[in-house]
Coordinates of N, CA and C in Angstrom, one line a residue:
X28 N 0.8 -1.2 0.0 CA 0.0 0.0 0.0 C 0.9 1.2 0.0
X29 N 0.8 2.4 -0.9 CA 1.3 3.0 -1.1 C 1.5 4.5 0.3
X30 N 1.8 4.7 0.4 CA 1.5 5.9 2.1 C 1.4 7.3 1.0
X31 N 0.3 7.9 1.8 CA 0.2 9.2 1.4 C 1.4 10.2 1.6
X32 N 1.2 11.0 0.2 CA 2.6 11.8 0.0 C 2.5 12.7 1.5
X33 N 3.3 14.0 1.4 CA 3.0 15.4 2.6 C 2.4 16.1 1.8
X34 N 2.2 16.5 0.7 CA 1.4 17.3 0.1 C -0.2 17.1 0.2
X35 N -0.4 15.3 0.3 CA -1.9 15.1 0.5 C -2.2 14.7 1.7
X36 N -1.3 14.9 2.5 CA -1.9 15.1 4.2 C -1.7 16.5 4.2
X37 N -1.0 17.2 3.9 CA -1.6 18.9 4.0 C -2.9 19.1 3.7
X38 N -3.1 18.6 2.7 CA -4.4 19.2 1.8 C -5.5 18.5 3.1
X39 N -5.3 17.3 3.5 CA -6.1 16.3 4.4 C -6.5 17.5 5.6
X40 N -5.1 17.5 5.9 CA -5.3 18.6 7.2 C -6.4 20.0 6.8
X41 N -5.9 20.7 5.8 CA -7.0 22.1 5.4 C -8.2 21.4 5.4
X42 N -8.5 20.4 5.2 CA -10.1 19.9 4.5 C -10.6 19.6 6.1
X43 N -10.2 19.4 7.1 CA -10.2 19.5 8.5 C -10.4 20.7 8.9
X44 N -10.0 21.3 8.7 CA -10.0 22.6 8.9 C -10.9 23.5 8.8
X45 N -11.5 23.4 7.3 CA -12.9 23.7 6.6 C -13.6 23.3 7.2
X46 N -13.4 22.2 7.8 CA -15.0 21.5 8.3 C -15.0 22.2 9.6
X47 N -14.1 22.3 10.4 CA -14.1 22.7 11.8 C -14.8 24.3 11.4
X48 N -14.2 25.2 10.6 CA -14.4 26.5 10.7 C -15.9 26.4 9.9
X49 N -16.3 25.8 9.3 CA -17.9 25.2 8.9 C -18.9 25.3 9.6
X50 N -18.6 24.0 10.9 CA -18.6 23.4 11.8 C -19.6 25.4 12.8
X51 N -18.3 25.8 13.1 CA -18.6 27.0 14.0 C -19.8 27.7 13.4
X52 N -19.3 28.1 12.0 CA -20.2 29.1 11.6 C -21.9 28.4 11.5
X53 N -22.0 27.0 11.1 CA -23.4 26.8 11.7 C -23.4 26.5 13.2
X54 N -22.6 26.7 13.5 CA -23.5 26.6 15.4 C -23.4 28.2 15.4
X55 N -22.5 28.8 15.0 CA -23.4 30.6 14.6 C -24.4 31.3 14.5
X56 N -24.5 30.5 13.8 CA -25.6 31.2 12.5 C -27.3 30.8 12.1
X57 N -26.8 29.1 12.4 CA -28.4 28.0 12.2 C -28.6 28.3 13.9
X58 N -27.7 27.8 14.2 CA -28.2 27.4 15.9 C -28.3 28.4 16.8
X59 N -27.4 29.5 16.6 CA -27.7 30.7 16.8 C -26.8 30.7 18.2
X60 N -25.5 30.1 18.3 CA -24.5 30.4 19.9 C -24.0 31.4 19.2
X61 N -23.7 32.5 20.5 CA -22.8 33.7 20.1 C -21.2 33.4 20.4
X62 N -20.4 33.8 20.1 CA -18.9 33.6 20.0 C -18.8 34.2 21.0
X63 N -17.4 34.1 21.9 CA -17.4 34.7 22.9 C -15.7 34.8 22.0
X64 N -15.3 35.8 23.1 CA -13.8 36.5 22.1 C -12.9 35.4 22.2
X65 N -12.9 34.8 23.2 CA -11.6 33.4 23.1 C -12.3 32.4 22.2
X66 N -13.2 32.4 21.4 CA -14.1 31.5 20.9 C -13.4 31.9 19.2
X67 N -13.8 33.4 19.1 CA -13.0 33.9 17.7 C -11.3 34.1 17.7
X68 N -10.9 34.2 19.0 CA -9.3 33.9 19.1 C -9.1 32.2 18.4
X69 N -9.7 31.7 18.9 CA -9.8 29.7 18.5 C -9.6 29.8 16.8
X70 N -10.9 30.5 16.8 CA -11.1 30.4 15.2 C -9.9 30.9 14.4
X71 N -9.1 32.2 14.8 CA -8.3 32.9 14.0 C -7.0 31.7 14.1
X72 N -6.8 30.9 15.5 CA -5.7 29.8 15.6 C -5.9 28.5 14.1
X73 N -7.5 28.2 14.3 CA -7.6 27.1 12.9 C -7.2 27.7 11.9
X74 N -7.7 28.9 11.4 CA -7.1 30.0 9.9 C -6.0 29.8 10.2
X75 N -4.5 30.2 10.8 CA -3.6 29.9 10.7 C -3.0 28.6 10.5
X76 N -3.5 27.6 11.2 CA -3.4 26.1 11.0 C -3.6 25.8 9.3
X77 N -4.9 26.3 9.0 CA -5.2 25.9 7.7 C -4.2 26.9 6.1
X78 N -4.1 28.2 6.8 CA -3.3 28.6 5.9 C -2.1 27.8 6.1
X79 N -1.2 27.4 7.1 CA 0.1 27.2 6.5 C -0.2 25.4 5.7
X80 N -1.5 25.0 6.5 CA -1.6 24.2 5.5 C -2.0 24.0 3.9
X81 N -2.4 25.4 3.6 CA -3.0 25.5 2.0 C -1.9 25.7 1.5
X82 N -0.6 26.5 2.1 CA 0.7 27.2 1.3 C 1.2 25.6 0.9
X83 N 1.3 24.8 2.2 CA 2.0 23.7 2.0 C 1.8 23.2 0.7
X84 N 0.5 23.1 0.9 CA -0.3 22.3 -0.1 C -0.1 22.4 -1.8
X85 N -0.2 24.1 -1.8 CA 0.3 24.1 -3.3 C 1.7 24.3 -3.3
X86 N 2.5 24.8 -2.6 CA 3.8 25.2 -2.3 C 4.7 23.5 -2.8
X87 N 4.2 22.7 -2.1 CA 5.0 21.3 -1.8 C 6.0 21.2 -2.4
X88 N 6.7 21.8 -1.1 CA 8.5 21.4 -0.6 C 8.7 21.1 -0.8
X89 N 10.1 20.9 -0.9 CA 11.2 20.0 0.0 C 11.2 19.6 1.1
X90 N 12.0 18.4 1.6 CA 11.7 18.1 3.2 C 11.6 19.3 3.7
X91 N 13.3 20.1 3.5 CA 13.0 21.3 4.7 C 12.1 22.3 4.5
X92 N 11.4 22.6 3.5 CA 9.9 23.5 3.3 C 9.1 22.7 4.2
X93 N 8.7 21.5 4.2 CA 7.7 20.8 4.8 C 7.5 20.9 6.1
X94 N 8.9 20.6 6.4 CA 9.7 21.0 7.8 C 9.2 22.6 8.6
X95 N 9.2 23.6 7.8 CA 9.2 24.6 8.2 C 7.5 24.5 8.4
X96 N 6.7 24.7 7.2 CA 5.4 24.9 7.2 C 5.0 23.8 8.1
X97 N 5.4 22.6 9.1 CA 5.1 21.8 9.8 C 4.9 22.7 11.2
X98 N 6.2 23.3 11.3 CA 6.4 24.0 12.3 C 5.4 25.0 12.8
X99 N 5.3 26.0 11.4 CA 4.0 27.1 11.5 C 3.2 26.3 12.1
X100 N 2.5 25.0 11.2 CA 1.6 25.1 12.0 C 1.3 24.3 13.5
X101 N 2.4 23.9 13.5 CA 2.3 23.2 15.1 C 2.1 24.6 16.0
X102 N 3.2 25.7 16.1 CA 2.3 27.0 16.9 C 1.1 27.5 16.5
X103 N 0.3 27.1 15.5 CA -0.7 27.9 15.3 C -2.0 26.8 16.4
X104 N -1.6 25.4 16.0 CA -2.3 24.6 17.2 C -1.5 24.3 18.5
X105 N -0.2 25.0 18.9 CA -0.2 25.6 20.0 C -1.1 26.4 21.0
X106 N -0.8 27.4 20.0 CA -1.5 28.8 20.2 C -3.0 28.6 20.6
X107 N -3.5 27.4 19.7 CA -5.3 27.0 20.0 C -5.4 26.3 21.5
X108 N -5.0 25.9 21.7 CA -4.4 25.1 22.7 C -4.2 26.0 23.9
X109 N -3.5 26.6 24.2 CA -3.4 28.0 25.0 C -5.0 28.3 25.3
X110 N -5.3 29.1 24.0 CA -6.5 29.8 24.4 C -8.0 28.7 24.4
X111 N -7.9 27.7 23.9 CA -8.9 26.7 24.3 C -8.1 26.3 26.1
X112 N -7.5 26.3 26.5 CA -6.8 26.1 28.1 C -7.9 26.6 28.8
X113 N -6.9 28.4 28.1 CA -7.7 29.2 29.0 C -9.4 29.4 29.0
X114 N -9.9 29.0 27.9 CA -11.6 28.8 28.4 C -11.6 27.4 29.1
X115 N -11.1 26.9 29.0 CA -12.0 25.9 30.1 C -11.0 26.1 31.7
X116 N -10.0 26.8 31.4 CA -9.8 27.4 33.1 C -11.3 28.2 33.7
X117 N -11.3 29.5 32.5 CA -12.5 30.3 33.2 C -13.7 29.5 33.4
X118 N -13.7 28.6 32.6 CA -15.4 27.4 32.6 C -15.0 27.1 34.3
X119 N -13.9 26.8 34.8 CA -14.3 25.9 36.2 C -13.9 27.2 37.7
X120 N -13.7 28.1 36.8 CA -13.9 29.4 38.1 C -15.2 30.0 38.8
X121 N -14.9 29.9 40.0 CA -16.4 30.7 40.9 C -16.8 31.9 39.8
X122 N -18.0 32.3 39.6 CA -18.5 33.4 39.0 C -17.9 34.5 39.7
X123 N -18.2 35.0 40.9 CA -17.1 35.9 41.7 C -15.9 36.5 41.1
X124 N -15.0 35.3 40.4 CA -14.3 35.5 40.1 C -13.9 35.7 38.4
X125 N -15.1 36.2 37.6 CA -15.0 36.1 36.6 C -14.4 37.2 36.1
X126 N -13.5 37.5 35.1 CA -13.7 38.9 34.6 C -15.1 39.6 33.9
X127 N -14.7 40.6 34.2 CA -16.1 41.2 33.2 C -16.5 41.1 31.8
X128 N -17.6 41.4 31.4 CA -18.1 40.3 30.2 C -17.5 42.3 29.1
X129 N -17.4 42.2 28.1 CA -16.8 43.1 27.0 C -17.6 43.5 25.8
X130 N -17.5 44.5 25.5 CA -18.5 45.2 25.3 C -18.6 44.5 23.0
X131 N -19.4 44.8 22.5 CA -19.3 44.3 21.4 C -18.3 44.6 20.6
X132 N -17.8 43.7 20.0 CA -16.7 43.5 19.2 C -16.6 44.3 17.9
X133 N -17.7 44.6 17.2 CA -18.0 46.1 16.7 C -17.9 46.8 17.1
X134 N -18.0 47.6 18.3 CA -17.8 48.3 19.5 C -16.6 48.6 19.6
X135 N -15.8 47.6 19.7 CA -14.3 47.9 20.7 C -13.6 48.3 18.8
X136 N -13.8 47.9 17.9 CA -12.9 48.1 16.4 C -13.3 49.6 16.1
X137 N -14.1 49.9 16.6 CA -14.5 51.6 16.4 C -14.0 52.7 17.5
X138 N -13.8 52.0 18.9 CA -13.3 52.5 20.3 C -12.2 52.8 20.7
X139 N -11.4 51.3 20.4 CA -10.5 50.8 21.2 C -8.8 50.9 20.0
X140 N -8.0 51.0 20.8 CA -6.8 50.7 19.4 C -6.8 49.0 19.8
X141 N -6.4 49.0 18.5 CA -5.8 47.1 18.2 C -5.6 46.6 19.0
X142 N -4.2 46.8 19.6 CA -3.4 46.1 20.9 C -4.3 45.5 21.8
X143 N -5.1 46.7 22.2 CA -6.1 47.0 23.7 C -6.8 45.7 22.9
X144 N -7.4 45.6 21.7 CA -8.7 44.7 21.8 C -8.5 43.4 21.7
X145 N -6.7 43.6 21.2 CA -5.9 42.3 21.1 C -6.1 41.9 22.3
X146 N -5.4 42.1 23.7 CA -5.3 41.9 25.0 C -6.3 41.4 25.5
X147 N -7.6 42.1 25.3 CA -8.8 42.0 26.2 C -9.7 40.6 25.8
X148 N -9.5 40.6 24.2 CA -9.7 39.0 23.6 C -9.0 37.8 23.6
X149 N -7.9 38.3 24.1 CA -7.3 36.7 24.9 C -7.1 36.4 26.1
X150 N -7.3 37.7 26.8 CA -7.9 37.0 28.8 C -9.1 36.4 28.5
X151 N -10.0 36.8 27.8 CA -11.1 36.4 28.3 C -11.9 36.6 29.2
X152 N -13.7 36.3 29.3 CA -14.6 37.3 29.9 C -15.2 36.6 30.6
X153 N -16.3 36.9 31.3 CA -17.6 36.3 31.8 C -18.0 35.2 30.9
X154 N -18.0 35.9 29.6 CA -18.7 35.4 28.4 C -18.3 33.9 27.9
X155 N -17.2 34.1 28.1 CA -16.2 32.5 27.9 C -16.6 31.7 29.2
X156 N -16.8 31.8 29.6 CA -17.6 30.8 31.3 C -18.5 30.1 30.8
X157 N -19.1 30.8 30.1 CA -20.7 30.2 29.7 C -20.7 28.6 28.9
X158 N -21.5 27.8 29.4 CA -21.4 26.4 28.5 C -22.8 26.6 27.8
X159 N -22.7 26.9 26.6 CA -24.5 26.6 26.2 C -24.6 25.7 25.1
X160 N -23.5 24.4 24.8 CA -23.7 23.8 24.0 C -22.6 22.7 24.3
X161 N -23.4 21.4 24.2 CA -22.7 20.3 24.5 C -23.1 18.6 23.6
X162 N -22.0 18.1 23.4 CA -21.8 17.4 22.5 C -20.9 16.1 23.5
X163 N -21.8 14.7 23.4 CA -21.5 14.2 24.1 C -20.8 13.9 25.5
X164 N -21.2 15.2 25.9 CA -21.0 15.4 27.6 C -19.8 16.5 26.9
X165 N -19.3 17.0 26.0 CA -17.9 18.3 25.9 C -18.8 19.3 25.7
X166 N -18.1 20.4 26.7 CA -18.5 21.9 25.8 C -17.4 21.9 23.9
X167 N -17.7 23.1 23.9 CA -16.9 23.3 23.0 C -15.8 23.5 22.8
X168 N -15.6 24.4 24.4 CA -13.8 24.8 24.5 C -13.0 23.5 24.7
X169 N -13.5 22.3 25.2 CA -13.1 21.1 25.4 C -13.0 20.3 24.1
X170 N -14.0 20.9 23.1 CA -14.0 19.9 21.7 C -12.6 20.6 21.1
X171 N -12.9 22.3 21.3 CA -11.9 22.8 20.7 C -10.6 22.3 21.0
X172 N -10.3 22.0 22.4 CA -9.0 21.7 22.7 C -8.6 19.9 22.0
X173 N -9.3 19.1 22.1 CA -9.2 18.2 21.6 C -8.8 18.5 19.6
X174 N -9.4 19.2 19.4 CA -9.0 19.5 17.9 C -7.9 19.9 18.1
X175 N -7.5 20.9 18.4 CA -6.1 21.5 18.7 C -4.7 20.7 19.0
X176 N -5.3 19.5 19.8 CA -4.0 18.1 20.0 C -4.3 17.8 19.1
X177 N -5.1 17.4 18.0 CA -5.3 16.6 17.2 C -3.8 17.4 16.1
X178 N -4.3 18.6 15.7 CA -3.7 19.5 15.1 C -2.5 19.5 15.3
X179 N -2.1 19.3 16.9 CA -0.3 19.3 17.0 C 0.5 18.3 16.6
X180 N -0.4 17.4 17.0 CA 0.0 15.7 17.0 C 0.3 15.6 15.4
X181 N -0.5 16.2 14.6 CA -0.6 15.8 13.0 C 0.6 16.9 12.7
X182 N 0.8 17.6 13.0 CA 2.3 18.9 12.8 C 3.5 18.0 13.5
X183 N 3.5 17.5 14.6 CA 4.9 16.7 15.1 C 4.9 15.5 14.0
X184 N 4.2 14.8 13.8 CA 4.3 13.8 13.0 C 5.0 14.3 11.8
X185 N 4.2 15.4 10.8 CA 5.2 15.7 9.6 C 6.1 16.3 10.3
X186 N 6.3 17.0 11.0 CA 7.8 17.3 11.3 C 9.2 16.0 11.6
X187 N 8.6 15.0 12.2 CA 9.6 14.0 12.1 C 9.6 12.6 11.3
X188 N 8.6 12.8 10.6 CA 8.4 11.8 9.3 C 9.4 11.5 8.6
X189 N 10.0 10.5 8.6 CA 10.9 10.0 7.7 C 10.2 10.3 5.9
X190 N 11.2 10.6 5.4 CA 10.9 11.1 3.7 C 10.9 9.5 3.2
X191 N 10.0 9.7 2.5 CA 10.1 8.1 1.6 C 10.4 8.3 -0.1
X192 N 10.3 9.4 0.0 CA 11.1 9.1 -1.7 C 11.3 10.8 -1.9
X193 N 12.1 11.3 -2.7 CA 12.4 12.8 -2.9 C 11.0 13.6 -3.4
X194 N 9.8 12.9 -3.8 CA 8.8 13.3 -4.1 C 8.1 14.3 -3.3
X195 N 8.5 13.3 -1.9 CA 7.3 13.6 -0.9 C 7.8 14.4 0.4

């Protein structure tokens, strides 16, 4: 049996990708959950995931290209990883202790400079505490974080993949 090249596990990975960022926008939009800002921090982590996997894809390396765009995206599902963490930290904190919930995200792009909205969207709010949707006993920040190993795990792998033919 022949093993899939790295160019068609990149492409494998983006098509993951799609479906995840798919995935959100109907629990958006049909179902009607609102995003909370560590919710669109997540999402901006898959887009990076998926872009260094679309460059790979048409790009297809050399080992050491592979190598690199492996790398990208292992921090980009680092990065998801982090901020899926930190929502399910704030999911198991006393309300007491919540931060304050932030004002709309429309709102702060008309208000606020970048940095500030940068900042305030990766602590996280009130708003990220909230569980309103669950999927075989996981919230989402929990589904998220599970995608996000998934994501690393599939970046370490092409990163130490033995090359099987100069092709690939």
């Amino acid at each position: 049996m022949r093993t899939p090249s790295t160019r068609q596990l990149f492409l494998l990975a983006l098509l993951g990708c799609i479906g995840l960022l798919a995935i959100a926008l109907y629990l958006e939009h049909v179902v009607g959950l609102v995003p909370c800002p560590l919710c669109h921090v997540q999402r901006v982590a898959v887009l990076m995931f998926a872009v260094a996997c679309l460059v790979a894809t048409v790009h297809n390396p050399a080992l050491c290209g592979q190598r690199v765009y492996a790398v990208l995206a292992a921090l980009a599902a680092s990065f998801g990883i982090a901020t899926a963490g930190r929502q399910i930290w704030l999911q198991g904190l006393p309300k007491d202790q919540l931060p304050s919930c932030l004002p709309p995200l429309e709102f702060m792009l008309e208000a606020f400079p970048l940095q500030d909205i940068i900042a305030k969207m990766l602590h996280g709010t009130a708003d990220c505490a909230e569980v309103n949707w669950t999927l075989l006993g996981f919230n989402l920040a929990e589904l998220s974080m599970v995608s996000f190993i998934v994501m690393l795990v599939f970046s370490l792998f092409l990163l130490f993949r033995k090359p099987t033919s100069p092709a690939q």
